[in-house]
CSV table of C-alpha atoms in Angstrom, one decimal:
chain,number,residue,atom,x,y,z
N,1,MET,CA,-18.2,-16.3,4.5
N,2,THR,CA,-17.5,-12.6,3.8
N,3,ASP,CA,-20.1,-9.9,4.5
N,4,LYS,CA,-20.4,-9.2,0.8
N,5,ILE,CA,-21.3,-12.8,0.1
N,6,LYS,CA,-23.7,-12.9,3.1
N,7,MET,CA,-25.5,-9.8,1.8
N,8,LYS,CA,-25.7,-11.3,-1.7
N,9,VAL,CA,-27.2,-14.6,-0.3
N,10,ALA,CA,-29.7,-12.6,1.8
N,11,ARG,CA,-30.8,-10.5,-1.2
N,12,GLU,CA,-31.2,-13.6,-3.3
N,13,ALA,CA,-33.3,-15.1,-0.5
N,14,GLY,CA,-35.6,-12.2,-0.7
N,15,ALA,CA,-34.4,-9.8,2.0
N,16,SER,CA,-35.2,-6.3,0.7
N,17,ASN,CA,-33.4,-4.2,3.4
N,18,ILE,CA,-29.9,-5.5,2.4
N,19,PRO,CA,-27.8,-2.8,0.6
N,20,ALA,CA,-26.3,-3.7,-2.7
N,21,THR,CA,-22.9,-2.5,-1.7
N,22,ILE,CA,-21.1,-1.6,1.5
N,23,ASP,CA,-19.0,1.5,2.0
N,24,HIS,CA,-15.2,0.8,2.3
N,25,ASP,CA,-14.9,2.9,5.5
N,26,ALA,CA,-17.8,1.1,7.0
N,27,ALA,CA,-16.4,-2.3,6.1
N,28,MET,CA,-13.0,-1.4,7.5
N,29,ILE,CA,-14.5,-0.1,10.7
N,30,GLU,CA,-16.5,-3.3,11.1
N,31,GLU,CA,-13.3,-5.3,10.5
N,32,LEU,CA,-11.4,-3.3,13.1
N,33,ARG,CA,-14.3,-3.7,15.6
N,34,ALA,CA,-14.4,-7.5,15.0
N,35,ASP,CA,-10.6,-7.9,15.5
N,36,PRO,CA,-9.1,-5.3,17.8
N,37,ALA,CA,-5.6,-6.7,17.4
N,38,TYR,CA,-5.9,-6.0,13.7
N,39,ALA,CA,-5.9,-2.3,14.6
N,40,GLU,CA,-2.3,-2.3,15.6
N,41,ILE,CA,-1.2,-4.0,12.4
N,42,TYR,CA,-3.4,-1.7,10.3
N,43,LEU,CA,-2.0,1.4,11.9
N,44,GLN,CA,1.5,0.2,11.7
N,45,THR,CA,1.2,-0.5,8.0
N,46,ALA,CA,-0.2,3.0,7.5
N,47,LEU,CA,2.7,4.4,9.5
N,48,GLU,CA,5.2,2.5,7.4
N,49,ASP,CA,3.7,4.0,4.2
N,50,ILE,CA,3.6,7.5,5.6
N,51,TYR,CA,6.5,8.6,3.3
N,52,GLU,CA,4.7,7.5,0.2
N,53,PRO,CA,2.7,10.0,-1.9
N,54,GLY,CA,-0.6,10.5,0.0
N,55,GLY,CA,0.8,8.5,3.0
N,56,VAL,CA,0.1,11.1,5.6
N,57,GLY,CA,-3.5,11.4,4.6
N,58,ALA,CA,-3.9,7.6,4.5
N,59,PHE,CA,-2.4,7.4,8.0
N,60,LEU,CA,-4.8,9.9,9.4
N,61,ILE,CA,-7.8,8.2,7.8
N,62,ALA,CA,-6.6,4.8,9.2
N,63,LEU,CA,-6.4,6.4,12.7
N,64,ARG,CA,-9.8,7.9,12.3
N,65,GLN,CA,-11.2,4.4,11.3
N,66,ILE,CA,-9.7,2.9,14.4
N,67,ILE,CA,-11.3,5.6,16.5
N,68,GLU,CA,-14.7,4.9,14.9
N,69,ALA,CA,-14.2,1.2,15.7
N,70,ARG,CA,-13.3,2.0,19.3
N,71,GLY,CA,-16.4,4.0,20.2
N,72,GLY,CA,-16.2,7.1,18.0
N,73,VAL,CA,-14.7,10.5,18.2
N,74,GLY,CA,-16.9,11.5,21.1
N,75,GLU,CA,-15.5,8.6,23.2
N,76,ILE,CA,-11.9,9.4,22.3
N,77,ALA,CA,-12.5,13.1,23.0
N,78,LYS,CA,-13.6,12.2,26.5
N,79,LYS,CA,-10.7,9.9,27.1
N,80,SER,CA,-8.1,12.3,25.6
N,81,GLY,CA,-9.4,15.6,26.8
N,82,LEU,CA,-9.3,17.0,23.3
N,83,ALA,CA,-12.3,18.7,21.7
N,84,ARG,CA,-14.3,16.6,19.2
N,85,GLN,CA,-13.9,19.3,16.5
N,86,HIS,CA,-10.1,19.3,17.0
N,87,ILE,CA,-10.0,15.5,16.5
N,88,TYR,CA,-12.2,15.7,13.4
N,89,ARG,CA,-10.0,18.5,11.9
N,90,ALA,CA,-6.7,16.7,12.9
N,91,LEU,CA,-7.8,13.4,11.3
N,92,SER,CA,-9.2,14.7,8.1
N,93,ALA,CA,-7.3,13.7,4.9
N,94,ASN,CA,-5.8,17.2,4.9
N,95,GLY,CA,-5.3,17.4,8.6
N,96,ASN,CA,-2.0,18.6,10.1
N,97,PRO,CA,-2.0,17.4,13.7
N,98,THR,CA,0.8,17.9,16.1
N,99,LEU,CA,2.7,15.0,17.5
N,100,THR,CA,1.1,15.8,20.9
N,101,THR,CA,-2.4,15.5,19.3
N,102,ILE,CA,-1.5,12.2,17.7
N,103,THR,CA,0.0,10.9,21.0
N,104,GLU,CA,-3.2,11.8,22.9
N,105,ILE,CA,-5.5,10.3,20.3
N,106,THR,CA,-3.5,7.0,20.0
N,107,ARG,CA,-3.3,6.7,23.8
N,108,ALA,CA,-7.1,7.2,24.2
N,109,ALA,CA,-7.7,4.7,21.4
N,110,GLY,CA,-5.5,2.1,23.0
N,111,VAL,CA,-3.0,1.8,20.1
N,112,ARG,CA,0.7,2.6,19.9
N,113,LEU,CA,2.9,3.9,17.2
N,114,ALA,CA,6.0,1.7,16.8
N,115,PRO,CA,9.0,3.3,15.1
N,116,VAL,CA,10.3,1.7,11.9
N,117,HIS,CA,13.6,2.1,10.2
N,118,TYR,CA,13.3,4.0,7.0
N,119,ALA,CA,16.1,3.6,4.5
């Protein structure tokens, strides 16, 4: 049963503290938390689409969601040695991180970027 269905059932049963909707980011972060192996697939898919319009921003958002699922920016900052503000800036939709920054972040988050052939 999906979370959306569970929330609907709970609301119909009289629970008043159940939100009517769930934020997409929050839902994705919860999914990534529940299934850590999915993070590799999710990030790889975002990497494969990086050359599409909006692909870079989508990749950075996917990486940020993985970070949130793995303890948050503060935890990744401690593990990587990067400043929290630097990570937030780098992983914004308009971020422009260096390869070194991406490498440090992915290493700290426990995910790898796998090269793909682009034709």
